[in-house]
Structure formats: C-alpha cells, structure tokens
Coordinates of C-alpha atoms in Angstrom, one line a residue:
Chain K
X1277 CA 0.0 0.0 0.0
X1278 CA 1.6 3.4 -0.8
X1279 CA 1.0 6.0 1.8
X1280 CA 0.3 9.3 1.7
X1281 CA 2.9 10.1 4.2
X1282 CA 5.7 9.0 2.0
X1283 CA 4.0 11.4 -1.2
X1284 CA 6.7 13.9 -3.0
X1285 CA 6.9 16.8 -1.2
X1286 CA 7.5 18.7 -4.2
X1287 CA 4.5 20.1 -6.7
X1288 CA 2.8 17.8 -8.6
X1289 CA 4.2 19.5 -12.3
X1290 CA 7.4 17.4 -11.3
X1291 CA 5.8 14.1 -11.1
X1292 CA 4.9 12.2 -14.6
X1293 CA 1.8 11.0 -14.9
X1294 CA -0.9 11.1 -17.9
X1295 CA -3.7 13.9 -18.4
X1296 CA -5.1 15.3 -21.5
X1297 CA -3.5 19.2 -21.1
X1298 CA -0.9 20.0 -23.1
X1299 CA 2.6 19.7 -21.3
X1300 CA 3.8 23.2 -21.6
X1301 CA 0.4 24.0 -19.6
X1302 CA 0.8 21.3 -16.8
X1303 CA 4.0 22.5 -16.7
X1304 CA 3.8 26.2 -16.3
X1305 CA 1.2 25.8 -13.7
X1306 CA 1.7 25.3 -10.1
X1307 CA -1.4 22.3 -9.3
X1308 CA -2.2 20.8 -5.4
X1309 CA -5.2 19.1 -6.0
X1310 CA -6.1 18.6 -9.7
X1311 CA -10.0 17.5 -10.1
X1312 CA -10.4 16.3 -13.4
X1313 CA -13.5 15.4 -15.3
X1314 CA -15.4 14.0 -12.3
X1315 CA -18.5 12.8 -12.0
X1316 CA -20.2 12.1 -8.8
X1317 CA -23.3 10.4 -7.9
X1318 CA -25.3 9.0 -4.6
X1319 CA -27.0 5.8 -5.3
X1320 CA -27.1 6.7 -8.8
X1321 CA -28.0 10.2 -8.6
X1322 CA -25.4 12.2 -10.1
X1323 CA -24.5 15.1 -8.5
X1324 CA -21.1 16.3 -9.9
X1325 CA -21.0 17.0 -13.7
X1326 CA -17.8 17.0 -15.2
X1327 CA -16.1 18.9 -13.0
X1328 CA -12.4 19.7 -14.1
X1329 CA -10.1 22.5 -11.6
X1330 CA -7.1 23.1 -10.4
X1331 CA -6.4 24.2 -7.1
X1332 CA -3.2 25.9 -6.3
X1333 CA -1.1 24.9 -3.3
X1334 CA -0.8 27.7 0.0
X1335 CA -4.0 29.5 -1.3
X1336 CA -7.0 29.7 -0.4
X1337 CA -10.0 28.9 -2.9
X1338 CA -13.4 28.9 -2.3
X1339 CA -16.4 27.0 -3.4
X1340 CA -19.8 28.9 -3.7
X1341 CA -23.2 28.0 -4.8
X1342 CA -26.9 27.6 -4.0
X1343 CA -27.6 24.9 -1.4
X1344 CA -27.3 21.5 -3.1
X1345 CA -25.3 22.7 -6.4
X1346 CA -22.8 19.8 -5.5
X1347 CA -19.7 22.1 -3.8
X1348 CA -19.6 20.3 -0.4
X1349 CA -19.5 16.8 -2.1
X1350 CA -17.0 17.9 -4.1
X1351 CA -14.9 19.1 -0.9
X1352 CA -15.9 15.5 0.6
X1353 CA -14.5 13.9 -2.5
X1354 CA -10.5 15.8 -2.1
X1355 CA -10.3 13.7 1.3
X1356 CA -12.5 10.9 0.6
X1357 CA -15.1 11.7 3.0
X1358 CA -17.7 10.4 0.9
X1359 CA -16.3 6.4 1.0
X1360 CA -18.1 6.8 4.1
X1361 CA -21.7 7.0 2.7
X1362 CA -23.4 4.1 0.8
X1363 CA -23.9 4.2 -2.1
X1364 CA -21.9 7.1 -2.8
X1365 CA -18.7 6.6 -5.4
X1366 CA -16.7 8.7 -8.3
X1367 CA -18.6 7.8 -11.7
X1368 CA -15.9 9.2 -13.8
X1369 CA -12.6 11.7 -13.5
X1370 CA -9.6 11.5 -10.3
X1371 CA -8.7 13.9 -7.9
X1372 CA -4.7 14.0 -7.9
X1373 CA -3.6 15.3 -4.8
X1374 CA 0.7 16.5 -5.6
X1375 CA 0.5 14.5 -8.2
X1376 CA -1.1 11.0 -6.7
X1377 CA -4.1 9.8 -7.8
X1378 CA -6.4 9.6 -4.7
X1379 CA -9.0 7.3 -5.3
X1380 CA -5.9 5.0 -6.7
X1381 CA -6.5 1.0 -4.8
X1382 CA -3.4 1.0 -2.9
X1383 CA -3.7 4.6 -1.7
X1384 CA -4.1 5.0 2.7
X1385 CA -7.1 6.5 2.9
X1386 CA -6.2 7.5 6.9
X1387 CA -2.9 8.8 5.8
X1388 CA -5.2 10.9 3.1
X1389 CA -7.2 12.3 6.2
X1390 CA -4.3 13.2 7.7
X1391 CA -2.7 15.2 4.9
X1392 CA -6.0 16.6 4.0
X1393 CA -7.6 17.8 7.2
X1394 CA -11.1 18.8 7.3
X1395 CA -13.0 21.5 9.7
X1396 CA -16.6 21.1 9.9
X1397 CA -19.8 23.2 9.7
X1398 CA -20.5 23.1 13.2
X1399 CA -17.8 22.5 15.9
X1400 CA -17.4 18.8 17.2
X1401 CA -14.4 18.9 19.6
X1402 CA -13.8 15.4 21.4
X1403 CA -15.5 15.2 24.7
X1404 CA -12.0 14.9 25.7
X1405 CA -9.5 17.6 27.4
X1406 CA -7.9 20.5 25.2
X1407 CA -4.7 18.8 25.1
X1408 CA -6.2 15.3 24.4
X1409 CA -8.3 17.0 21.9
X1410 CA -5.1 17.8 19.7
X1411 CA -2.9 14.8 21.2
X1412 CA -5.3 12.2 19.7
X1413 CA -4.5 12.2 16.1
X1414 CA -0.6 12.3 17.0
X1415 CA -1.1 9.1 19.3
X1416 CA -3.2 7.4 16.7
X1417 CA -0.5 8.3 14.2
X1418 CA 1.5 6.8 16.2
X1419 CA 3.6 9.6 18.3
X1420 CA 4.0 8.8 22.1
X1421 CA 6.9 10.7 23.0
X1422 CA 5.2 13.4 25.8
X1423 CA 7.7 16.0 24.8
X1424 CA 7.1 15.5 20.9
X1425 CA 3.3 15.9 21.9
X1426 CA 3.6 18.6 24.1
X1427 CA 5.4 20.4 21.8
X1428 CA 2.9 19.6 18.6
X1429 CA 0.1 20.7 20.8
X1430 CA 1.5 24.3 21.5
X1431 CA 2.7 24.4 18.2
X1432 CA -1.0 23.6 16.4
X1433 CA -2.3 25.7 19.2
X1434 CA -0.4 28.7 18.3
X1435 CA -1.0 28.2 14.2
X1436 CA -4.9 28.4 15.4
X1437 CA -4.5 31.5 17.7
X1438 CA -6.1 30.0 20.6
X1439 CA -2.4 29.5 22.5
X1440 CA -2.8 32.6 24.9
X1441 CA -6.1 31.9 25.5
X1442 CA -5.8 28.3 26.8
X1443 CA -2.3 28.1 27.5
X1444 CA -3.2 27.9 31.6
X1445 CA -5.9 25.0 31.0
X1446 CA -5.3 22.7 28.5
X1447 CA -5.9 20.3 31.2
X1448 CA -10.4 21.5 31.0
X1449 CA -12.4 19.9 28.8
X1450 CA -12.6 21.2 25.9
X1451 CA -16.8 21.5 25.7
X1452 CA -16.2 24.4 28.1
X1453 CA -14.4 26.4 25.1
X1454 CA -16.7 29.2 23.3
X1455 CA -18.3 28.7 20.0
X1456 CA -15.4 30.3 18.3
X1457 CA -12.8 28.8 19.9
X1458 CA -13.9 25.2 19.6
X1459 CA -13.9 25.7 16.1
X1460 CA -10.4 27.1 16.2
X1461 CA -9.4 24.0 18.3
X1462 CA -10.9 21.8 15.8
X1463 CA -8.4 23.8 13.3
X1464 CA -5.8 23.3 15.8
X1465 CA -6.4 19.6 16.1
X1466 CA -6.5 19.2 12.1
X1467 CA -2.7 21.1 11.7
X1468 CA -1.5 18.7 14.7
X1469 CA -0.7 15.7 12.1
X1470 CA 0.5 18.7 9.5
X1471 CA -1.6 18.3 6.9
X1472 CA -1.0 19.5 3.4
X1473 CA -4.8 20.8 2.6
X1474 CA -6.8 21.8 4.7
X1475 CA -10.8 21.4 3.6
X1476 CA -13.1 23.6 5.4
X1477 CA -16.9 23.4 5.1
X1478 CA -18.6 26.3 5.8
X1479 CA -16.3 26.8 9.0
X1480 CA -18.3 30.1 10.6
X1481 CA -21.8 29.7 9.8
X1482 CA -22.9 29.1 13.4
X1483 CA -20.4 31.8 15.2
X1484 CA -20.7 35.1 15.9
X1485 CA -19.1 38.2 14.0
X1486 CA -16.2 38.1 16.1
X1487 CA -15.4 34.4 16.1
X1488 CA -15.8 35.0 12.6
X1489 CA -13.0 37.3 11.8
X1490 CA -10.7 35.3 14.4
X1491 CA -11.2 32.4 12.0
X1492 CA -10.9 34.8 8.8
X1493 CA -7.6 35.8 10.0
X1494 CA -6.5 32.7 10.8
X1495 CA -7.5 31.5 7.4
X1496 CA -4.9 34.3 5.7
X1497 CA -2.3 33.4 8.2
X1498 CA -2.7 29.6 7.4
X1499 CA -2.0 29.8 3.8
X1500 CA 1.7 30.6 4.3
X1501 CA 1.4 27.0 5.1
X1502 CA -1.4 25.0 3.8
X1503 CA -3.6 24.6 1.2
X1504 CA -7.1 25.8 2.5
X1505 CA -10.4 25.2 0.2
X1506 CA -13.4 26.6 2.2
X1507 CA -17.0 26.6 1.1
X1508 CA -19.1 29.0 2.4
X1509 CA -22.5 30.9 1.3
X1510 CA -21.1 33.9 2.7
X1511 CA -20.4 35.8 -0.6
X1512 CA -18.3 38.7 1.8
X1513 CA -16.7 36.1 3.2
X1514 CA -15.6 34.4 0.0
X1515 CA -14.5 37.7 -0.8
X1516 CA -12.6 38.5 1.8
X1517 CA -10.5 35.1 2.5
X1518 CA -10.0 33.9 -0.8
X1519 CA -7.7 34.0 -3.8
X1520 CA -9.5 31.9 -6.2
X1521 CA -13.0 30.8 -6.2
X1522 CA -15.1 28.5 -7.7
X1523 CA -19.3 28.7 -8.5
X1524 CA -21.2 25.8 -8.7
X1525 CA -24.6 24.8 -10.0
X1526 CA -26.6 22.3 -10.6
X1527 CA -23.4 20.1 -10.2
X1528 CA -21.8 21.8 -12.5
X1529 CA -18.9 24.2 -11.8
X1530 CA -19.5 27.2 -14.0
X1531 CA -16.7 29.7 -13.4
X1532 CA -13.6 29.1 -11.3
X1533 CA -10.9 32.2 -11.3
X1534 CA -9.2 34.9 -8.9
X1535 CA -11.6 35.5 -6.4
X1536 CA -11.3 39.4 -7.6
X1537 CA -12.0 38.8 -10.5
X1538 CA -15.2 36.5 -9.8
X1539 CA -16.5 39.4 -7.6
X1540 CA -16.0 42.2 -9.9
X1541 CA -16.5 41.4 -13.5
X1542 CA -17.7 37.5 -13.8
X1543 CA -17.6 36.0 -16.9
X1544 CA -20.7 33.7 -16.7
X1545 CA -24.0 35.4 -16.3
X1546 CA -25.5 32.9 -14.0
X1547 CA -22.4 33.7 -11.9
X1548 CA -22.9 37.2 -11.8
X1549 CA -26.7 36.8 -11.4
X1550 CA -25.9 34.5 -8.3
X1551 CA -23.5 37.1 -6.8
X1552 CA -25.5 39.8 -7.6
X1553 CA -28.4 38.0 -5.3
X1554 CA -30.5 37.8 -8.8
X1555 CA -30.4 33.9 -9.1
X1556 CA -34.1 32.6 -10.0
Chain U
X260 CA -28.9 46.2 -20.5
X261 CA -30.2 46.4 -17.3
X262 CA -30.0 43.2 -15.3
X263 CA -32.9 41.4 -14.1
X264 CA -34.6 42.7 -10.6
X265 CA -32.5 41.9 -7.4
X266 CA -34.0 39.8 -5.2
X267 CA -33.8 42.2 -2.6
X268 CA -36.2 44.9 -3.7
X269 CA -34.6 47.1 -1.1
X270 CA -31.4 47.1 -3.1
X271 CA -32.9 48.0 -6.8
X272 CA -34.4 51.1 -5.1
X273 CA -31.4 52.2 -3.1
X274 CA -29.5 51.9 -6.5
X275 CA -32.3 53.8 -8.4
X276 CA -32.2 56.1 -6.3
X277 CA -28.2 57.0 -6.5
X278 CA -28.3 56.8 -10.1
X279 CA -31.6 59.0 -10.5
X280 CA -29.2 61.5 -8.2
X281 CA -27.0 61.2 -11.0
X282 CA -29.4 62.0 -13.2
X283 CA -30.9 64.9 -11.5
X284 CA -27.3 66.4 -11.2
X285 CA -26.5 66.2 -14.6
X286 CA -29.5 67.9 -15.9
X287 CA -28.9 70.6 -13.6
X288 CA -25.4 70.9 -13.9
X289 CA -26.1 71.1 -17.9
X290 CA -28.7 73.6 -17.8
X291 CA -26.5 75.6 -15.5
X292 CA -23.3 75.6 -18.0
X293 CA -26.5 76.4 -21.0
X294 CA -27.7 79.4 -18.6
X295 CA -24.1 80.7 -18.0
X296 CA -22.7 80.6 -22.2
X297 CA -25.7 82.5 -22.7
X298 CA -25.6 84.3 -20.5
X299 CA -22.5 85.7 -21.7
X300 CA -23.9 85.3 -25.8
X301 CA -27.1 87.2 -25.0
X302 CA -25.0 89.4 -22.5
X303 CA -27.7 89.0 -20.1
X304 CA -26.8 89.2 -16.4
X305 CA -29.9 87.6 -15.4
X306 CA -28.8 84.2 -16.5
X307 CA -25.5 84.5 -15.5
X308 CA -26.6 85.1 -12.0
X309 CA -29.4 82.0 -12.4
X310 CA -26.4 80.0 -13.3
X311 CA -24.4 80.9 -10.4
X312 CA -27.1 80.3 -7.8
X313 CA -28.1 77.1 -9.5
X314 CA -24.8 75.8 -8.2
X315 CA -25.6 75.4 -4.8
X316 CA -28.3 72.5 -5.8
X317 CA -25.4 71.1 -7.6
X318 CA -23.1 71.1 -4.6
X319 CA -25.9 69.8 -2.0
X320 CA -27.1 66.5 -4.8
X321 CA -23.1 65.7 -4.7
X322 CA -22.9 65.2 -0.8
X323 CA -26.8 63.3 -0.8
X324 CA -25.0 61.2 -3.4
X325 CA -21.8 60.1 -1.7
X326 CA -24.7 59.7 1.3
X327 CA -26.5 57.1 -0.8
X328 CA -23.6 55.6 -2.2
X329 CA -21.8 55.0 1.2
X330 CA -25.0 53.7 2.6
X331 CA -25.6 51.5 0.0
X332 CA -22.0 49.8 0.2
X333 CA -22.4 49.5 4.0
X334 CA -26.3 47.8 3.8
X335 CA -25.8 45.5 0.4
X336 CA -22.1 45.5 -0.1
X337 CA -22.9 45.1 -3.7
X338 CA -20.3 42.8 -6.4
X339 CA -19.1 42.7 -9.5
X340 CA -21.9 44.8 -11.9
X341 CA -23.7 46.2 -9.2
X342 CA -20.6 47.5 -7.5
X343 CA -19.1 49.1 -10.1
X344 CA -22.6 50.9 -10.7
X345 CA -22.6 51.9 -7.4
X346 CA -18.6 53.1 -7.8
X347 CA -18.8 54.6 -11.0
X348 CA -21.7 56.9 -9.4
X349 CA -20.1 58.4 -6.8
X350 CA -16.8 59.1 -9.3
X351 CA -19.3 61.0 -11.7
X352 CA -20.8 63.4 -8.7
X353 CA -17.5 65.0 -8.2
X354 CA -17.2 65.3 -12.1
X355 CA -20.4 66.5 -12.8
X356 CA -20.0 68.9 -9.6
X357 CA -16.9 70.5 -11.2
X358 CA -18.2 71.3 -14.7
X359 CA -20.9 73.2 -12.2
X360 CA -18.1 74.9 -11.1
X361 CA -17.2 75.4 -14.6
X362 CA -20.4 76.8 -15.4
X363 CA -20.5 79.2 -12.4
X364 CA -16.9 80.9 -13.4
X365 CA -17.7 81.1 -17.3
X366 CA -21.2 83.3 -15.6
X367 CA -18.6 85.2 -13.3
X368 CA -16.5 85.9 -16.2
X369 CA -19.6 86.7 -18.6
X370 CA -21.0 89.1 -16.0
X371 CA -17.7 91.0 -15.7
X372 CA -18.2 91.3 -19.8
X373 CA -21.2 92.5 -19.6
X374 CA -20.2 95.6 -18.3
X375 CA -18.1 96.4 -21.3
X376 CA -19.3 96.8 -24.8
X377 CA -20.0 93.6 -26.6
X378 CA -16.6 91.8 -28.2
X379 CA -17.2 90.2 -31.8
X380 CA -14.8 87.6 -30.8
X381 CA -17.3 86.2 -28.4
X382 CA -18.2 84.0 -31.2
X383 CA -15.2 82.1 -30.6
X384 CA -16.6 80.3 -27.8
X385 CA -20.1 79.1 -29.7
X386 CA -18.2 75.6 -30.8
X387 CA -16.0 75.5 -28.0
X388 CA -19.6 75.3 -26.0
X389 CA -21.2 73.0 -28.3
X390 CA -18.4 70.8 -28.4
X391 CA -17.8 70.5 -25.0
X392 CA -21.8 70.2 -24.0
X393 CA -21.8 67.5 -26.3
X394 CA -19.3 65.6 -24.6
X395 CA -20.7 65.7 -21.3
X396 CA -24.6 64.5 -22.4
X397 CA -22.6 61.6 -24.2
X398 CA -20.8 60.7 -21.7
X399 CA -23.9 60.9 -19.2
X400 CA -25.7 58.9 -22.1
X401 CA -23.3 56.4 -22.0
X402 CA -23.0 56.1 -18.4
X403 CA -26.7 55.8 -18.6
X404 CA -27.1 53.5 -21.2
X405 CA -23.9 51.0 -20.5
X406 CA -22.6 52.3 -23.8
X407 CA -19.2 51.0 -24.1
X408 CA -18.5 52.4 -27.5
X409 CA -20.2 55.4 -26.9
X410 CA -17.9 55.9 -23.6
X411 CA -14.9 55.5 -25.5
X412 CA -16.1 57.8 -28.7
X413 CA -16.1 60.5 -26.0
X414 CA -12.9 60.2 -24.9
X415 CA -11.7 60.4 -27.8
X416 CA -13.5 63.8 -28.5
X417 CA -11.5 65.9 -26.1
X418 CA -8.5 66.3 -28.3
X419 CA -10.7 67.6 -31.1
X420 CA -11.1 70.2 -28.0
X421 CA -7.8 70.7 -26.3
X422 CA -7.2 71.6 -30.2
X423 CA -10.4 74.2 -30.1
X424 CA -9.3 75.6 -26.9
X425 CA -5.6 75.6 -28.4
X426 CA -6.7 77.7 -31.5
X427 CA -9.0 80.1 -29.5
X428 CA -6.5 81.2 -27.3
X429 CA -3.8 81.7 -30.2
X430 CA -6.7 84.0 -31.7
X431 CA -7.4 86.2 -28.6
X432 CA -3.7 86.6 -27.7
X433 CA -3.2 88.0 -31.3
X434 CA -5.8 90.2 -30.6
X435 CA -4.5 91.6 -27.3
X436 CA -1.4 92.3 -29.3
X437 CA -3.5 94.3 -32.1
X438 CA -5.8 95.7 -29.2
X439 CA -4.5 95.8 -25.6
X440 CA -7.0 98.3 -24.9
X441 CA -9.7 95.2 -24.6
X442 CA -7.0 93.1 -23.0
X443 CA -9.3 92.3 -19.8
X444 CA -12.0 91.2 -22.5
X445 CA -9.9 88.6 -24.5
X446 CA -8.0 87.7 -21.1
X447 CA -11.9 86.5 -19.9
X448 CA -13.0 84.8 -23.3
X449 CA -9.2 83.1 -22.6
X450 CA -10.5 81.7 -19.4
X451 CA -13.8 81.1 -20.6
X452 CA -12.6 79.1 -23.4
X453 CA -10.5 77.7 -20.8
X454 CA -13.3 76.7 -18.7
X455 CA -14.7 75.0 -21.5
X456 CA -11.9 72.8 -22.4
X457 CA -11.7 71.4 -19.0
X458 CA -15.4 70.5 -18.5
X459 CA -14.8 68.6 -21.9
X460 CA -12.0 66.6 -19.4
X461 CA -14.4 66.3 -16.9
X462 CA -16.6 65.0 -19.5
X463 CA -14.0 62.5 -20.3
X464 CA -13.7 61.2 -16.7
X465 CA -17.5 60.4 -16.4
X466 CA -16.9 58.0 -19.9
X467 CA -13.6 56.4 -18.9
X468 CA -16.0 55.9 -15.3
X469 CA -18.9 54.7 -17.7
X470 CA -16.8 52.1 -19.7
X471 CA -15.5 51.0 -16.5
X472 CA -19.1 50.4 -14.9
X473 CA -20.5 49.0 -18.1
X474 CA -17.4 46.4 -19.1
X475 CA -15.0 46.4 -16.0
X476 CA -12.7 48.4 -18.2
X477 CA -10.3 50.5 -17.3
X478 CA -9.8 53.0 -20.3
X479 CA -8.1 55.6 -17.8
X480 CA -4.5 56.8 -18.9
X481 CA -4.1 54.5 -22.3
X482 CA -1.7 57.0 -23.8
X483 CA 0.6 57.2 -21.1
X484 CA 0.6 53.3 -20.6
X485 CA 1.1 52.9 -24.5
X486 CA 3.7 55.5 -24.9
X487 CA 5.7 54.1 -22.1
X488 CA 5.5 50.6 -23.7
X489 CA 6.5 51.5 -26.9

C-alpha cells in the first residue's frame, strides 16, 4: 500500500503522470489538487458533472453556490469523506492530490485524512480535554513521546491562535471552550498531524461576528502554510479570504478564477446573477 | 442592458435612487453651464446670475449622493456589476459637480463682460460650447445607457477640444497684441474658453468611469501606458 505520508513533497508538475493538457500547460502551472473530469453520484443520482479545476497549493480557494449545487460533495470527494456514505462513489474523472491519484487502490485513505484535514460546519471537539483533543491524532499516528506531543500541541495551538487563551488549561475539557474557539481548536487539532490541505466546510456559519474574523484571520495566516479550500454561502466572506473561487450549480462548476476577478467582473451570467443576489 | 430585478427589492431602489441623483445632477449641472454661455452670448446678467445660484443644488445632490452611495455599500455590499454601478456613481458626482463649477466661473466671467461693450470675438466660444456640451450629455448617455463604445467615442472627442481651446487662445492673444486696450476682454473669453476645455475633461472622466461600470474596463491613462510601452 503506498502512503500518503511517503507522497513527493514537491509540486505535482514534477511528477509524470498522464492527463489530457498540453505539457507546456501542466507544466507552467503550479497544481495541489487537480479534479479532473469527475462525476459524482449518490445511489445513482449524479450530482457532480464534469467537474475539471485546479487548485493551487498555499492558497486559499473557495467554493460557492446555491444549497445542493454539489460544492460540499466535491470538498468530501478531495479527502474521501464520501467512502463513508453508501452508495456514494466517483462515476468518472480523479482527484490527484501533488500528483497521486487519490481514489488509486493502494492509496491509505487515513494517511489521506491526515494530509487533507477537514473542519466542519458546526464545531465537534472530542468530549476529551484540550490537550487530548489535539494529542489524539498524534497518538493514533503513532507519536508517544510526551515531549514530541507537548510540543505539537503548542505548536498547532499557536497556528490556530487559541495558544494565549488556553495556554493555563489545557488540562479543562474542551466543551467548556466558546463557540469560536472550539472551532479554532478543531483547526488546531486538524494542523497537529501537519496536513498538506486543509478542507473547510462552511467553518463560521454558526459563530458570531467576532469568532468570525478570528477564523478569517487565521485562514490568511494559514496559507503561508497550507492549502485551504473553504465553502461558504457567505459571498463577503468568500471575498474577503480567498484567492480563487469556484461557483457551482446544478453540479456543474460554472466559473472558477481569482476570487477578484469573480466578484467584480464575472464572466458567466449565471455567476454574476448568483453574486449579484439575482439567481431565480 | 439592465440586469434582471434583485431579489432584494430594497437594493434595486437604493441603486435607483443613486443613479436618479445622477441624473438629476447632470440635468442641472447642464442647464447651468446652458444658462451661463448665454448668458454671456445674449449678455444678459440675469442668466449668469441664475447660473451661479443654481450651483448650490449642484453642490448639495453631490454630498446626498456620496450619502446614498456610502449607505448602500455599507447595507448591500454590492459585487461585480452592481458594485461598479454603485462606484462609478459616486466618481461621476465629483465630475459632474466640477463642470458646475465650470459653469459658475464662465457666468462670473460673462457678467464681468457684460459691463463692457460687446466683443465680436465672443463668437469664438459658440463651438468650444457646443463641443464640450456634447461631450458631457454623451458621456452621461453612455453612463446611462452602459454604452461601451459610446464611452470610448467621448474620450476620444477631447482632443478635437484641447485643439479648439488651443486655436482660440492663439486668436485672442493675437488680438491683445493688435488691441491691448480690450485686454481684460480677451484675457476672460481666454479663461472662458479655458473653462470650457476642462469640462470637456471632466466629461471625459464620467466616460472612462462609464466604460468601466459597463465592461469592467479601465480606459483611464491609455496613452501614457502605450507611450511608455513602446
């Protein structure tokens, strides 16, 4: 079994493998996750159509769309959330992640959950102390050197800017932690394995306006580091956080540029009817 | 072309209601500039004095604008089309506000004139006028209208009047040297002409902000950018 751990570090441009671009293109352009041509259905249903996009490593890009047009399944897809549902598979197209084909047999698909992290809608800390809370991947990863831990757990802590705030109890559980933080921790908890992407799905739609920026800052300090792809139906927020962004409907994903461009001259009317709060 | 309603109806009406600003200020702001050049042609102190009053409207629509326009950022923070309506707006208030000005220091000029016997070369200024008023209902046509083409045939209008303003002033300064007793005369039709020429620029502004509203183009110093590049 290969694993994900072992992956090139290096882009995926420098690793050979087939696609249907011309090579002076695939080779010009810097590619972290490379969706191509995929289809996607539950139980038959197809939900993704075609689907092709490149997503650029330590940026962020964002997914937007009306509720259903397919862009969380498609955020599922880049860490194989989606083996977990019945029923649910990839019709047609891969997802190559620097380079590896994802949805390949012999790929780990725990070591891809650790390189692709993923932050969730609503907050779901373990019922578990702060520090176990960020410990647990490391342990089940195999780390159980205390001073390797404790020192991966400040270190996560710090990248989510909660550090100063629970420095003095990381021994309380971690339920007791505001809205806003408990989402940061679940960031926290997602860089301690270091991950290479980090998916978010719609990662402030239950916090307040405050929590909100906390997290939007974070997200521009994160992608010194990472490769963030964040869906949200928060057209400011796409805005604000991202570099590239993506607009999806019906399945379909019908414009995907710089985030500046998308929100100031579109080239798809349905996008800029959609942005524009003019859809249907 | 319009787009389709907003969902929000709230949003369609604060953006009427900016742009019908617009509107309002441009009508006035061309009536005034009408009011002053006749002002001085029909040597008529009356108008001249309308003209200078009407500027006060003028300067109080500019402020209600930037108003409407702020608020409207702040309650919809409006993308792509709708924000560069909103955008281009408030850039054409301060525009159309100047050519005001324009119009109130042609009818300062005019009145001081007045006072003097009539020059013939006051006739100078009839095309210089017409030129330039042309410019600015174009470029508020095209701002109106999302006329791309119309935008940029403005723009390139304001040579033909740099060129007008040029030749007038060549003219008059001849004829301060052939009659330097009416030297205050021609040094006013100078600045009127003067005047003139620069609400053509201002006219150009409002179509380079039209192009940009209507295409997401920015038209705005071509010349410079080409001449450095080549």
């Amino acid at each position: 079994m290969v694993s994900l751990l072992e992956m090139p570090q290096t882009l995926p441009q420098q690793v050979p493998r087939q696609n249907d671009r011309p090579v002076e293109e695939t080779e010009s352009a810097e590619i972290m996750i490379d969706v191509r041509d995929l289809d996607f259905a539950y139980a038959g249903n197809k939900v993704l159509h075609n689907v092709s996009l490149d997503i650029p490593p330590k940026a962020v890009t964002a997914f937007i769309g009306p509720s259903g047009c397919g862009k969380t399944t498609l955020l599922r897809c880049i860490n194989r959330m989606n083996d977990l549902i019945e029923g649910a598979r990839i019709t047609r197209g891969t997802i190559h992640l620097g380079g590896i084909d994802i949805n390949a047999p012999q790929v780990d698909v725990v070591d891809l959950r650790r390189r692709v992290g993923m932050v969730f809608q609503k907050s779901n800390p373990f019922p578990k102390s702060i520090y176990e809370n960020i410990s647990y991947g490391l342990r089940i990863a195999g780390v159980n050197k205390r001073s390797r831990i404790d020192e991966a757990v400040e270190k996560s802590l710090r990248g989510a800017a909660l550090w100063d705030e629970v420095k003095d109890r990381l021994d309380e559980g971690a339920l007791g932690l505001s809205g806003g933080q408990q989402q940061r921790l679940c960031i926290a908890r997602a860089l301690a394995v270091e991950p290479d992407v980090v998916l978010m799905d719609e990662p402030c739609s239950a916090l307040d306006p405050i929590a909100t920026a906390k997290i939007e800052e974070l997200i521009h300090e994160l992608k010194r580091q990472y490769t963030i792809v964040i869906v949200t139906h928060n057209m400011q927020q796409a805005g604000r956080v991202s570099d590239h962004t993506g607009f999806f409907y019906l399945g379909k994903l019908i414009e995907f540029g710089p985030t500046t461009k998308i929100f100031t001259n579109p080239s798809e009317r349905r996008t800029e009817d959609y942005i524009t709060g003019r859809f249907g | 072309m319009m787009p389709p309603k907003h969902i929000l109806g709230t949003f369609d009406e604060a953006l009427s209601s900016v742009r019908n600003n617009v509107l309002m200020m441009a009508g006035l702001a061309e009536r005034t500039l009408d009011r002053a050049v006749k002002g001085l042609l029909q040597r008529d102190d009356n108008l001249c004095t309308t003209a200078i009053a009407d500027d006060e409207e003028i300067d109080q629509l500019e402020k209600q604008i930037d108003k409407e326009g702020v608020d409207v950022l702040l309650r919809f923070q409006p993308v792509a089309s709708d924000l560069r309506r909103v955008v281009a707006a408030m850039k054409l208030s301060p525009n159309i506000e100047r050519i005001a000005d324009q119009a109130t220091n042609i009818a300062r000029r005019a009145r001081k004139l007045n006072r003097h016997p009539p020059l013939p070369e006051v006739e100078i200024i009839v095309p210089i006028q017409a030129h330039a008023m042309a410019m600015f209902k174009d470029a508020i046509d095209a701002f109106v209208r999302e006329d791309v083409d119309l935008g940029r045939a403005v723009v390139a209008r304001d040579k033909d009047l740099d060129h007008m303003n040029k030749m007038a002033n060549r003219k008059l300064t001849d004829r301060m040297a052939q009659d330097p007793k009416q030297l205050r005369g021609y040094l006013n039709l100078i600045f009127i002409s003067r005047c003139l020429e620069r609400v053509g620029d201002h006219a150009t502004n409002i179509a380079e902000d039209a192009v940009y509203a209507a295409a997401a183009e920015d038209i705005r110093h071509q010349a410079l950018v080409q001449a450095s590049n080549g």
